[in-house]
Coordinates of C-alpha atoms and ligand atoms in Angstrom, one line a residue:
Chain J
X1 CA 198.3 -0.2 98.3
X2 CA 202.1 -0.7 98.0
X3 CA 202.4 -4.3 96.8
X4 CA 200.0 -4.0 93.8
X5 CA 200.4 -6.8 91.3
X6 CA 200.3 -5.7 87.6
X7 CA 197.7 -7.7 85.6
X8 CA 198.3 -5.7 82.4
X9 CA 201.7 -4.3 81.5
X10 CA 202.2 -2.2 78.4
X11 CA 205.7 -1.2 77.3
X12 CA 206.7 1.2 74.6
X13 CA 203.5 0.6 72.6
X14 CA 203.6 2.2 69.2
X15 CA 200.8 2.1 66.6
X16 CA 201.1 3.5 63.1
X17 CA 198.2 3.8 60.7
X18 CA 200.3 4.1 57.5
X19 CA 202.3 7.3 58.1
X20 CA 200.2 8.5 61.0
X21 CA 201.5 7.6 64.4
X22 CA 198.4 7.2 66.6
X23 CA 200.2 5.8 69.7
X24 CA 203.7 6.9 70.4
X25 CA 205.5 4.8 72.9
X26 CA 202.9 4.2 75.7
X27 CA 204.0 2.5 78.8
X28 CA 201.7 1.8 81.8
X29 CA 200.6 -0.9 84.1
X30 CA 197.1 -1.8 85.3
X31 CA 196.9 -3.4 88.8
X32 CA 194.8 -6.3 89.7
X33 CA 191.3 -5.4 91.1
X34 CA 191.5 -1.7 90.3
X35 CA 189.5 0.5 88.0
X36 CA 191.9 2.1 85.6
X37 CA 190.8 5.0 83.5
X38 CA 192.2 6.1 80.2
X39 CA 191.3 9.8 79.7
X40 CA 192.1 12.2 76.8
X41 CA 190.6 14.2 74.0
X42 CA 189.1 12.7 70.8
X43 CA 191.6 11.0 68.7
X44 CA 194.2 10.7 71.5
X45 CA 194.6 7.0 70.9
X46 CA 192.5 5.5 73.7
X47 CA 190.4 3.1 71.6
X48 CA 193.5 2.1 69.6
X49 CA 195.4 1.2 72.8
X50 CA 192.5 -0.7 74.3
X51 CA 191.9 -2.7 71.1
X52 CA 195.6 -3.6 70.8
X53 CA 195.5 -5.0 74.4
X54 CA 192.2 -6.8 73.5
X55 CA 194.1 -8.5 70.6
X56 CA 191.7 -6.9 68.1
X57 CA 194.3 -4.8 66.4
X58 CA 198.0 -5.4 65.5
X59 CA 200.5 -3.1 67.1
X60 CA 203.5 -1.7 65.3
X61 CA 205.9 -2.3 68.1
X62 CA 206.1 -2.6 71.9
X63 CA 205.4 -5.4 74.4
X64 CA 202.1 -6.2 76.1
X65 CA 201.5 -8.8 78.8
X66 CA 198.0 -9.6 80.0
X67 CA 197.8 -11.8 83.1
X68 CA 201.0 -13.4 82.0
X69 CA 200.0 -14.0 78.4
X70 CA 201.7 -12.1 75.6
X71 CA 199.4 -10.5 73.0
X72 CA 201.8 -11.7 70.3
X73 CA 202.0 -15.4 71.3
X74 CA 198.8 -16.2 73.3
X75 CA 196.0 -14.0 72.0
X76 CA 193.5 -16.9 72.4
X77 CA 194.4 -17.3 76.1
X78 CA 193.9 -13.5 76.6
X79 CA 190.5 -13.6 74.8
X80 CA 189.3 -16.2 77.3
X81 CA 190.0 -14.1 80.4
X82 CA 188.9 -10.7 79.2
X83 CA 185.5 -9.1 78.6
X84 CA 185.2 -6.5 75.9
X85 CA 182.8 -3.6 75.3
X86 CA 183.7 -1.9 72.1
X87 CA 183.2 1.8 71.5
X88 CA 181.3 0.7 68.3
X89 CA 179.9 -2.8 67.9
X90 CA 176.9 -4.6 66.6
X91 CA 175.1 -7.7 67.5
X92 CA 173.8 -10.5 65.4
X93 CA 170.6 -9.4 63.5
X94 CA 167.1 -10.7 64.2
X95 CA 167.9 -12.2 67.6
X96 CA 166.5 -11.1 71.0
X97 CA 168.6 -10.4 74.0
X98 CA 168.3 -13.9 75.5
X99 CA 169.3 -15.5 72.2
X100 CA 172.3 -13.1 71.9
X101 CA 173.5 -14.0 75.4
X102 CA 173.1 -17.7 74.5
X103 CA 175.2 -17.1 71.4
X104 CA 178.0 -15.4 73.4
X105 CA 177.8 -18.2 76.0
X106 CA 178.5 -20.6 73.2
X107 CA 181.3 -18.5 71.7
X108 CA 183.0 -18.3 75.1
X109 CA 182.2 -21.8 76.1
X110 CA 180.6 -20.5 79.2
X111 CA 177.8 -22.2 81.1
X112 CA 175.5 -19.4 82.3
X113 CA 171.8 -18.6 82.7
X114 CA 171.0 -15.9 80.2
X115 CA 168.3 -14.4 82.3
X116 CA 170.7 -13.9 85.2
X117 CA 173.1 -12.0 83.0
X118 CA 170.3 -9.7 82.0
X119 CA 169.2 -9.2 85.6
X120 CA 172.7 -8.0 86.4
X121 CA 172.2 -5.0 84.1
X122 CA 168.5 -4.7 84.9
X123 CA 167.3 -5.7 81.4
X124 CA 165.2 -8.7 82.4
X125 CA 162.1 -6.9 81.1
X126 CA 163.7 -6.6 77.7
X127 CA 164.6 -10.3 77.4
X128 CA 162.5 -10.8 74.3
X129 CA 163.4 -7.5 72.7
X130 CA 165.8 -7.1 69.7
X131 CA 169.0 -5.2 70.3
X132 CA 168.0 -2.7 67.7
X133 CA 164.9 -1.8 69.7
X134 CA 166.8 -0.8 72.8
X135 CA 167.5 2.7 73.9
X136 CA 171.1 4.0 73.9
X137 CA 171.5 3.4 77.6
X138 CA 170.0 -0.1 77.4
X139 CA 172.3 -0.9 74.5
X140 CA 175.3 0.1 76.7
X141 CA 174.0 -2.0 79.6
X142 CA 173.5 -5.0 77.3
X143 CA 177.0 -4.6 76.0
X144 CA 178.3 -4.7 79.5
X145 CA 176.3 -7.8 80.2
X146 CA 178.0 -9.5 77.2
X147 CA 181.4 -8.7 78.8
X148 CA 180.6 -10.6 81.9
X149 CA 179.5 -13.9 80.3
X150 CA 182.9 -15.6 80.6
X151 CA 183.5 -14.4 84.1
X152 CA 186.5 -12.5 83.0
X153 CA 189.5 -11.4 85.1
X154 CA 189.6 -8.1 83.3
X155 CA 186.9 -6.1 81.5
X156 CA 187.5 -3.3 79.0
X157 CA 184.8 -0.6 78.8
X158 CA 185.3 1.9 76.0
X159 CA 183.1 5.0 76.8
X160 CA 180.3 2.9 78.4
X161 CA 178.5 5.9 79.7
X162 CA 178.5 8.1 76.6
X163 CA 174.9 9.2 75.8
X164 CA 173.4 8.0 79.1
X165 CA 171.1 10.0 81.3
X166 CA 172.4 11.0 84.8
X167 CA 170.6 8.2 86.5
X168 CA 171.7 5.5 84.1
X169 CA 175.3 6.9 84.4
X170 CA 175.2 6.7 88.2
X171 CA 173.7 3.2 88.2
X172 CA 176.3 2.1 85.7
X173 CA 178.9 3.3 88.1
X174 CA 177.4 1.2 90.8
X175 CA 177.4 -1.7 88.5
X176 CA 181.0 -1.2 87.6
X177 CA 182.0 -0.9 91.2
X178 CA 180.1 -4.1 92.0
X179 CA 181.9 -5.9 89.2
X180 CA 185.2 -4.6 90.5
X181 CA 184.3 -5.7 94.1
X182 CA 183.6 -9.1 92.8
X183 CA 187.3 -9.3 91.9
X184 CA 187.4 -8.1 88.3
X185 CA 189.9 -5.6 87.0
X186 CA 188.2 -2.8 85.0
X187 CA 189.8 -0.7 82.3
X188 CA 187.6 2.2 81.3
X189 CA 187.7 5.2 79.0
X190 CA 185.5 8.2 79.5
X191 CA 185.2 11.9 78.6
X192 CA 183.4 12.7 81.9
X193 CA 185.9 13.8 84.5
X194 CA 183.4 13.6 87.4
X195 CA 183.0 9.9 86.4
X196 CA 186.7 9.3 86.4
X197 CA 187.1 11.0 89.7
X198 CA 184.3 9.0 91.3
X199 CA 185.1 5.7 89.7
X200 CA 188.7 5.3 88.9
X201 CA 191.5 4.2 91.4
X202 CA 194.0 5.5 88.9
X203 CA 193.8 7.4 85.7
X204 CA 196.2 8.0 82.7
X205 CA 195.9 11.1 80.6
X206 CA 196.6 10.4 77.0
X207 CA 197.3 13.0 74.4
X208 CA 198.4 12.5 70.8
X209 CA 199.3 9.0 71.6
X210 CA 201.4 9.8 74.7
X211 CA 200.8 9.5 78.4
X212 CA 201.1 13.0 79.9
X213 CA 200.1 12.1 83.5
X214 CA 199.3 8.9 85.4
X215 CA 198.2 8.8 89.1
X216 CA 195.3 8.6 91.4
X217 CA 192.6 11.3 90.8
X218 CA 193.3 12.6 94.3
X219 CA 197.1 13.0 93.7
X220 CA 196.6 14.6 90.4
X221 CA 194.1 17.2 91.9
X222 CA 196.4 17.9 94.8
X223 CA 199.4 18.4 92.5
X224 CA 197.4 20.9 90.6
X225 CA 196.3 22.8 93.7
X226 CA 199.8 22.8 95.1
X227 CA 201.0 24.4 91.9
X228 CA 198.8 27.3 92.8
X229 CA 195.8 26.6 90.7
X230 CA 192.5 28.0 91.8
X231 CA 189.1 27.8 90.3
X232 CA 187.8 31.1 88.9
X233 CA 184.6 30.9 90.8
X234 CA 183.8 29.2 94.0
X235 CA 181.4 26.4 93.3
X236 CA 178.0 26.1 94.9
X237 CA 177.3 23.2 97.2
X238 CA 175.2 21.6 94.4
X239 CA 175.3 21.6 90.7
X240 CA 172.7 21.2 87.9
X241 CA 173.2 17.5 87.8
X242 CA 172.3 17.3 91.5
X243 CA 169.2 19.2 90.6
X244 CA 168.4 16.7 87.8
X245 CA 168.9 13.7 90.0
X246 CA 166.8 15.3 92.8
X247 CA 164.0 16.1 90.5
X248 CA 163.9 12.8 88.6
X249 CA 164.9 10.2 91.1
X250 CA 167.5 7.5 91.3
X251 CA 166.0 4.6 89.4
X252 CA 167.0 3.2 86.0
X253 CA 165.0 4.6 83.2
X254 CA 163.6 2.4 80.5
Chain D
X1 CA 191.7 -23.3 82.8
X2 CA 188.8 -25.2 81.1
X3 CA 189.6 -26.2 77.6
X4 CA 188.0 -24.2 75.0
X5 CA 185.6 -26.1 72.8
X6 CA 185.4 -25.0 69.1
X7 CA 182.5 -27.3 68.4
X8 CA 180.3 -25.6 71.0
X9 CA 181.1 -22.2 69.5
X10 CA 180.4 -23.4 66.0
X11 CA 177.1 -24.9 66.9
X12 CA 176.1 -21.8 68.9
X13 CA 176.8 -19.7 65.8
X14 CA 174.9 -22.2 63.6
X15 CA 171.9 -22.0 65.9
X16 CA 172.0 -18.2 66.0
X17 CA 172.4 -17.9 62.3
X18 CA 169.6 -20.3 61.6
X19 CA 167.2 -18.4 63.9
X20 CA 168.2 -15.2 62.2
X21 CA 167.6 -16.6 58.7
X22 CA 164.2 -18.0 59.6
X23 CA 163.2 -14.5 60.7
X24 CA 164.5 -12.8 57.6
X25 CA 161.8 -12.3 55.1
X26 CA 164.1 -12.0 52.1
X27 CA 165.7 -15.4 52.8
X28 CA 162.3 -17.1 53.0
X29 CA 161.0 -15.3 49.9
X30 CA 164.0 -16.2 47.8
X31 CA 164.3 -19.8 48.9
X32 CA 160.7 -20.8 49.1
X33 CA 158.1 -18.4 47.8
X34 CA 159.9 -17.6 44.5
X35 CA 160.5 -21.2 43.3
X36 CA 157.0 -22.2 44.6
X37 CA 155.3 -19.6 42.6
X38 CA 157.1 -20.8 39.4
X39 CA 156.2 -24.3 40.2
X40 CA 152.6 -23.4 40.8
X41 CA 152.4 -21.5 37.5
X42 CA 154.1 -24.2 35.5
X43 CA 152.5 -27.0 37.5
X44 CA 149.1 -25.8 36.5
X45 CA 150.2 -25.1 32.9
X46 CA 151.6 -28.5 32.7
X47 CA 148.5 -30.1 34.1
X48 CA 145.0 -29.8 32.7
X49 CA 145.7 -26.5 30.9
X50 CA 148.0 -28.0 28.2
X51 CA 146.9 -29.3 24.9
X52 CA 149.1 -31.0 22.4
X53 CA 148.4 -30.1 18.9
X54 CA 149.0 -33.0 16.6
X55 CA 148.7 -32.5 12.9
X56 CA 147.2 -35.2 10.8
X57 CA 149.3 -35.8 7.8
X58 CA 147.2 -35.2 4.6
X59 CA 146.2 -38.5 3.2
X60 CA 146.3 -40.3 6.6
X61 CA 143.5 -42.6 7.6
X62 CA 141.3 -40.7 10.1
X63 CA 138.7 -43.2 11.1
X64 CA 140.7 -45.7 13.0
X65 CA 141.1 -46.7 16.7
X66 CA 144.4 -44.9 17.2
X67 CA 142.9 -41.5 16.4
X68 CA 139.9 -42.3 18.6
X69 CA 142.1 -43.2 21.5
X70 CA 144.2 -40.0 21.1
X71 CA 141.1 -37.8 21.1
X72 CA 139.7 -39.6 24.2
X73 CA 142.7 -38.6 26.3
X74 CA 141.4 -35.0 26.3
X75 CA 144.9 -33.7 26.0
X76 CA 145.4 -34.0 22.3
X77 CA 143.8 -31.8 19.6
X78 CA 144.0 -33.2 16.2
X79 CA 144.6 -30.6 13.5
X80 CA 143.3 -31.6 10.1
X81 CA 142.6 -30.1 6.7
X82 CA 145.9 -28.4 6.1
X83 CA 148.3 -28.8 3.3
X84 CA 151.7 -30.4 3.7
X85 CA 153.4 -27.0 3.2
X86 CA 151.3 -25.4 5.9
X87 CA 152.0 -28.2 8.3
X88 CA 155.7 -27.9 7.7
X89 CA 155.6 -24.3 8.7
X90 CA 153.6 -24.9 11.8
X91 CA 155.9 -27.7 12.8
X92 CA 158.9 -25.5 12.4
X93 CA 157.4 -22.9 14.7
X94 CA 156.2 -25.4 17.2
X95 CA 152.6 -24.4 16.7
X96 CA 151.9 -28.0 15.9
X97 CA 153.7 -30.2 18.3
X98 CA 153.9 -33.3 16.2
X99 CA 152.5 -35.0 13.1
X100 CA 150.7 -38.3 12.9
X101 CA 150.1 -40.5 10.0
X102 CA 148.1 -43.7 10.2
X103 CA 147.8 -46.2 7.4
X104 CA 146.4 -49.6 7.2
X105 CA 149.2 -52.1 6.8
X106 CA 149.5 -53.9 3.6
X107 CA 147.9 -57.4 3.8
X108 CA 146.8 -57.0 7.4
X109 CA 144.0 -55.7 9.5
X110 CA 146.4 -53.7 11.7
X111 CA 147.4 -50.1 11.4
X112 CA 150.8 -48.6 11.1
X113 CA 151.3 -45.3 13.0
X114 CA 154.0 -42.9 12.0
X115 CA 154.8 -40.0 14.4
X116 CA 157.1 -37.1 13.6
X117 CA 158.1 -34.8 16.5
X118 CA 159.5 -31.4 16.2
X119 CA 162.5 -30.1 18.1
X120 CA 160.6 -26.8 18.4
X121 CA 158.3 -28.4 20.9
X122 CA 160.3 -31.0 22.7
X123 CA 158.4 -30.9 25.9
X124 CA 155.0 -31.5 24.4
X125 CA 156.5 -34.0 22.0
X126 CA 157.6 -35.8 25.1
X127 CA 154.2 -35.8 26.6
X128 CA 152.7 -37.1 23.3
X129 CA 155.2 -39.8 23.3
X130 CA 154.3 -40.9 26.8
X131 CA 150.6 -40.8 25.9
X132 CA 151.3 -43.0 22.9
X133 CA 153.4 -45.3 25.0
X134 CA 150.6 -45.6 27.5
X135 CA 148.1 -46.4 24.8
X136 CA 150.3 -49.0 23.2
X137 CA 151.9 -50.6 26.2
X138 CA 148.9 -50.6 28.5
X139 CA 147.5 -53.0 25.9
X140 CA 144.7 -50.7 25.1
X141 CA 145.7 -51.2 21.5
X142 CA 146.9 -54.6 20.7
X143 CA 149.7 -55.0 18.3
X144 CA 147.3 -56.8 16.0
X145 CA 145.4 -53.5 15.8
X146 CA 148.2 -51.1 15.4
X147 CA 151.9 -50.7 15.7
X148 CA 153.8 -47.5 16.2
X149 CA 156.7 -46.1 14.3
X150 CA 158.4 -43.0 15.5
X151 CA 161.0 -40.7 14.0
X152 CA 163.2 -37.7 14.9
X153 CA 164.8 -37.1 18.2
X154 CA 163.9 -39.1 21.2
X155 CA 162.0 -36.6 23.3
X156 CA 162.1 -37.2 27.1
X157 CA 158.9 -38.5 28.4
X158 CA 158.4 -36.3 31.3
X159 CA 155.8 -33.9 32.5
X160 CA 156.4 -30.2 32.7
X161 CA 156.8 -30.4 36.5
X162 CA 159.6 -33.0 36.1
X163 CA 161.5 -30.4 34.1
X164 CA 160.5 -27.3 36.0
X165 CA 160.9 -28.4 39.6
X166 CA 164.6 -29.4 39.5
X167 CA 165.4 -26.2 37.7
X168 CA 163.5 -24.1 40.3
X169 CA 165.2 -26.1 43.1
X170 CA 168.6 -25.4 41.6
X171 CA 167.8 -21.8 41.3
X172 CA 166.5 -21.6 44.9
X173 CA 169.8 -23.1 46.0
X174 CA 171.7 -20.7 43.9
X175 CA 169.9 -17.6 45.3
X176 CA 170.1 -18.8 48.9
X177 CA 173.8 -19.6 48.5
X178 CA 174.8 -16.4 46.7
X179 CA 172.5 -13.7 48.1
X180 CA 172.2 -15.0 51.6
X181 CA 175.9 -15.6 52.2
X182 CA 176.9 -12.3 50.6
X183 CA 174.4 -10.3 52.6
X184 CA 175.2 -12.0 55.9
X185 CA 178.9 -11.7 55.8
X186 CA 178.9 -8.1 54.5
X187 CA 176.5 -7.0 57.1
X188 CA 178.2 -8.8 60.0
X189 CA 181.4 -7.2 58.9
X190 CA 179.9 -3.7 58.5
X191 CA 177.9 -3.7 61.6
X192 CA 181.0 -4.8 63.6
X193 CA 179.3 -8.0 64.7
X194 CA 182.3 -9.9 63.5
X195 CA 184.6 -7.5 65.4
X196 CA 182.8 -8.3 68.6
X197 CA 183.1 -12.0 67.8
X198 CA 186.8 -11.6 67.5
X199 CA 186.9 -10.4 71.0
X200 CA 185.8 -13.9 72.0
X201 CA 188.0 -17.0 71.6
X202 CA 186.0 -18.1 68.6
X203 CA 188.0 -19.2 65.6
X204 CA 187.4 -17.8 62.2
X205 CA 186.8 -21.2 60.8
X206 CA 184.0 -21.7 63.4
X207 CA 182.3 -18.5 62.2
X208 CA 182.4 -19.7 58.5
X209 CA 181.4 -23.3 59.3
X210 CA 178.6 -22.2 61.7
X211 CA 177.2 -19.9 59.1
X212 CA 177.5 -22.6 56.5
X213 CA 175.7 -25.2 58.6
X214 CA 172.8 -22.8 59.1
X215 CA 172.5 -21.9 55.5
X216 CA 172.8 -25.4 54.3
X217 CA 170.2 -26.5 56.8
X218 CA 167.9 -23.8 55.7
X219 CA 168.4 -24.6 52.0
X220 CA 167.8 -28.3 52.6
X221 CA 164.5 -27.6 54.4
X222 CA 163.5 -25.4 51.5
X223 CA 164.5 -28.1 49.0
X224 CA 162.6 -30.8 50.9
X225 CA 159.6 -28.5 51.0
X226 CA 159.7 -27.8 47.3
X227 CA 160.2 -31.5 46.4
X228 CA 157.3 -32.6 48.6
X229 CA 154.9 -30.0 47.4
X230 CA 155.9 -30.9 43.8
X231 CA 155.5 -34.5 44.4
X232 CA 152.2 -34.5 46.2
X233 CA 150.4 -31.7 44.5
X234 CA 151.9 -31.7 41.0
X235 CA 152.9 -35.3 40.5
X236 CA 156.6 -34.6 40.4
X237 CA 158.3 -38.0 39.6
X238 CA 160.5 -39.5 42.3
X239 CA 161.5 -42.8 40.7
X240 CA 162.8 -44.4 43.8
X241 CA 160.8 -42.5 46.3
X242 CA 162.6 -41.5 49.5
X243 CA 165.9 -42.7 48.2
X244 CA 165.6 -40.3 45.3
X245 CA 164.8 -37.5 47.8
X246 CA 167.9 -38.3 49.8
X247 CA 170.0 -38.3 46.6
X248 CA 168.5 -34.9 45.6
X249 CA 169.3 -33.5 49.0
X250 CA 172.9 -34.6 48.8
X251 CA 173.1 -32.9 45.4
X252 CA 171.5 -29.9 46.9
X253 CA 174.1 -29.8 49.7
X254 CA 176.9 -29.9 47.2
X255 CA 175.2 -27.2 45.1
X256 CA 174.6 -24.8 48.0
X257 CA 178.2 -25.2 49.2
X258 CA 179.5 -24.4 45.8
X259 CA 177.2 -21.4 45.4
X260 CA 178.0 -20.1 48.9
X261 CA 181.5 -19.6 47.5
X262 CA 180.1 -16.9 45.1
X263 CA 178.5 -15.3 48.2
X264 CA 181.8 -15.2 50.0
X265 CA 183.4 -13.5 47.0
X266 CA 180.7 -11.0 46.7
X267 CA 180.8 -10.1 50.4
X268 CA 184.5 -9.4 49.9
X269 CA 184.2 -7.2 46.9
X270 CA 181.0 -5.3 47.7
X271 CA 181.6 -2.0 49.4
X272 CA 178.1 -1.8 50.9
X273 CA 174.8 -3.6 51.0
X274 CA 173.3 -1.9 48.0
X275 CA 176.1 -3.3 45.9
X276 CA 175.2 -6.9 46.7
X277 CA 172.1 -7.3 44.5
X278 CA 173.7 -6.0 41.3
X279 CA 176.8 -8.1 41.7
X280 CA 174.7 -11.1 42.8
X281 CA 172.5 -10.7 39.7
X282 CA 175.5 -10.8 37.4
X283 CA 176.2 -14.3 38.8
X284 CA 172.7 -15.6 39.2
X285 CA 170.8 -14.2 36.3
X286 CA 172.8 -15.8 33.5
X287 CA 172.5 -19.1 35.3
X288 CA 168.8 -18.5 35.8
X289 CA 168.3 -18.0 32.1
X290 CA 171.0 -20.3 30.6
X291 CA 171.3 -23.3 32.9
X292 CA 168.1 -25.0 31.8
X293 CA 166.0 -23.6 34.6
X294 CA 163.0 -23.0 32.4
X295 CA 164.0 -24.3 29.0
X296 CA 166.1 -27.2 28.0
X297 CA 169.5 -25.9 27.1
X298 CA 169.2 -27.8 23.8
X299 CA 166.6 -25.3 22.8
X300 CA 169.2 -22.5 22.8
X301 CA 171.0 -21.3 19.7
X302 CA 174.3 -22.9 19.0
X303 CA 176.4 -19.9 20.0
X304 CA 174.9 -19.9 23.5
X305 CA 175.4 -23.6 24.1
X306 CA 179.1 -23.3 25.2
X307 CA 178.1 -20.7 27.8
X308 CA 175.3 -22.9 29.1
X309 CA 177.6 -25.9 29.3
X310 CA 180.1 -23.8 31.3
X311 CA 177.8 -22.8 34.1
X312 CA 177.7 -24.8 37.4
X313 CA 173.9 -24.6 37.8
X314 CA 173.6 -26.4 34.4
X315 CA 175.2 -29.4 36.0
X316 CA 173.3 -29.3 39.2
X317 CA 170.0 -29.1 37.2
X318 CA 171.1 -31.9 35.0
X319 CA 172.1 -34.1 37.8
X320 CA 168.9 -33.4 39.7
X321 CA 166.8 -34.3 36.7
X322 CA 168.7 -37.5 36.0
X323 CA 168.4 -38.5 39.6
X324 CA 164.8 -37.6 40.1
X325 CA 163.3 -38.6 36.8
X326 CA 165.6 -41.2 35.3
X327 CA 166.2 -42.7 38.7
X328 CA 170.0 -42.7 38.4
X329 CA 172.2 -43.0 41.4
X330 CA 174.7 -40.4 42.5
X331 CA 177.5 -42.5 40.9
X332 CA 175.8 -42.2 37.6
X333 CA 175.9 -38.5 37.7
X334 CA 179.6 -38.4 38.8
X335 CA 180.5 -36.3 35.8
X336 CA 178.1 -33.6 36.8
X337 CA 179.3 -33.8 40.4
X338 CA 182.9 -33.6 39.3
X339 CA 182.2 -30.4 37.3
X340 CA 180.5 -28.9 40.3
X341 CA 183.4 -29.8 42.5
X342 CA 185.8 -28.2 40.0
X343 CA 183.7 -25.1 40.1
X344 CA 183.8 -25.3 43.9
X345 CA 187.6 -25.5 44.0
X346 CA 187.9 -22.5 41.6
X347 CA 185.3 -20.4 43.5
X348 CA 186.8 -21.0 46.9
X349 CA 190.3 -20.4 45.6
X350 CA 189.1 -16.9 44.6
X351 CA 187.0 -16.5 47.8
X352 CA 190.0 -17.1 50.0
X353 CA 191.8 -14.3 48.2
X354 CA 189.1 -11.7 48.2
X355 CA 187.1 -12.4 51.4
X356 CA 187.4 -9.7 54.1
X357 CA 187.0 -10.1 57.8
X358 CA 187.2 -6.3 58.6
Ligands
ATP401 N1 191.6 2.2 61.4 C1 192.2 3.4 61.4 N2 192.9 3.8 60.3 C2 193.6 5.0 60.3 N3 193.6 5.8 61.4 C3 192.9 5.5 62.5 C4 192.2 4.2 62.6 N4 191.6 4.1 63.8 C5 192.0 5.2 64.4 N5 192.7 6.0 63.7 C6 193.3 7.3 64.1 O1 194.1 7.1 65.2 C7 193.9 8.2 66.1 C8 193.4 7.6 67.5 O2 192.1 7.1 67.3 P1 191.4 6.4 68.6 O3 190.1 5.9 68.1 O4 192.3 5.5 69.3 O5 191.1 7.7 69.5 P2 190.3 7.8 70.8 O6 191.3 8.3 71.8 O7 189.6 6.5 71.2 O8 189.2 8.9 70.5 P3 187.7 9.1 71.0 O9 187.8 9.7 72.3 O10 187.1 10.0 69.9 O11 187.1 7.8 71.0 C9 192.8 9.1 65.5 O12 193.5 10.2 65.0 C10 192.2 8.3 64.4 O13 191.8 9.1 63.4
MG402 MG1 187.7 5.9 71.3

């Protein structure tokens, strides 16, 4: 735990859209092999921050190093070692999933078997389907499959579980943990605190472009309790989600 | 780290794009169905359906072998029993395609044939001319029997299909280049496909070249298809056979590359997909009408001629016709090629300025 190596380091990151300052001096590090969560309300600047690290947007100022590469000087090198799921993205029209994976394999210069990639996210039955014909959850899973094609060191997932049913969400957690256990660093954003608590080794709370807290979920909870916080109502041993899972089973839904 | 290969990425994109184009109904309709329908219509019109009305000059000899041969072709209808004034009017309007006057030569058994064409009906005049040529040079009529004298402009001796097909081919290349490119890049940008591409190490040039290869490949397959159907079903003339086809495909490649430039510009200035067709039509329609796609540009009024001679499709059509029908080589149409290249340079200079990636 003590001698963690930083694979991403962000220093004093500032991003202005014209006059509007979306990110105001963010600094944080992501350690190798951890699942790092960026949490915060809508418009806090999470997507902006991620996309700057992913070399997709220009920053106004600050310094970012990803696995030893600078976003300013070596964006091509960074692109080769990261996998990116965008909060909003589209895929080439008129192609089925296998063909899309083949396309990405070509774009990354990766030698992979498309079907195996689809199996990883349990989409082998949809191999011949078009992206447009997938359900929301299947689209998310497909997007995650495309992030794994180049066997990246780091993957970025921007709200991967938004819109998913509870099973799909849990199964995606398993998938993300699997990916991490295989040695990949994961940076994720989410609006679900239970998800962040379960999944993330460390989380950063971002508000109005600034980090207001950064620690392990446990430490953050303990700090709050130590400050005298108490929940208004004692929670029951189960919640409605447990009921849902219990009634509808654990499997992926089509 | 393994070295990144731009060629692999470019080819992967070309393959994906080609697959996508082949599955897109609008691309297939514009490139193939549309031109083929016109070729069918004009092909049949130009075939058995056409008659050439030839006026017999008052006072001409009517019972001679020349008239007999002409009537036998089944394509020529002789119009008799009208006054000179009436004929002049008909000629002017193109209702009569030519006039013929046959006289016995002085001091000889042979006949002298005088033909007057009208610029109001150049195509049919051209057909008549080739009919006459056939009759005279195939030795059906010996010089001792008759000799031919022709006047007015030299009409080209080609069939309707020889005129129509290159025009349709040019237009097919224009629509594929303009509409296809504009739609693809606009929609890739708007649906954030390009954004996702940018998260991979692919270069921008690979995206453009990959798309270009796919579109050129598709356009050439379409062109080959049109040429072969024209040749085998409608007798489209390919003077040097396969070599002519290759030359035409080289011209087609040049044409589609130039026209794709318009597509890049449109994808940059259009705010959404519904703006693509109107802007594209501004570019394609004038060329469709004024570049000699259907009518020879010589048939246009004088004030329109400068516009026609300014349009790039005019030169592509012209080069295609010269290569296909007159059997000229690419070097012989270097002027047309040069004008196309100049257009290309101008178009891409603008495209580089207005093209948007995001
Ligand atoms: N391209 C842009 N131009 C101008 N302003 C932008 C642009 N992109 C984002 N913003 C603004 O920057 C702020 C941060 O946006 P961002 O997308 O990073 O938020 P977020 O934390 O990802 O929010 P959400 O949870 O809703 O995804 C917002 O106020 C947004 O309106
Ligand atoms: Mg966001």
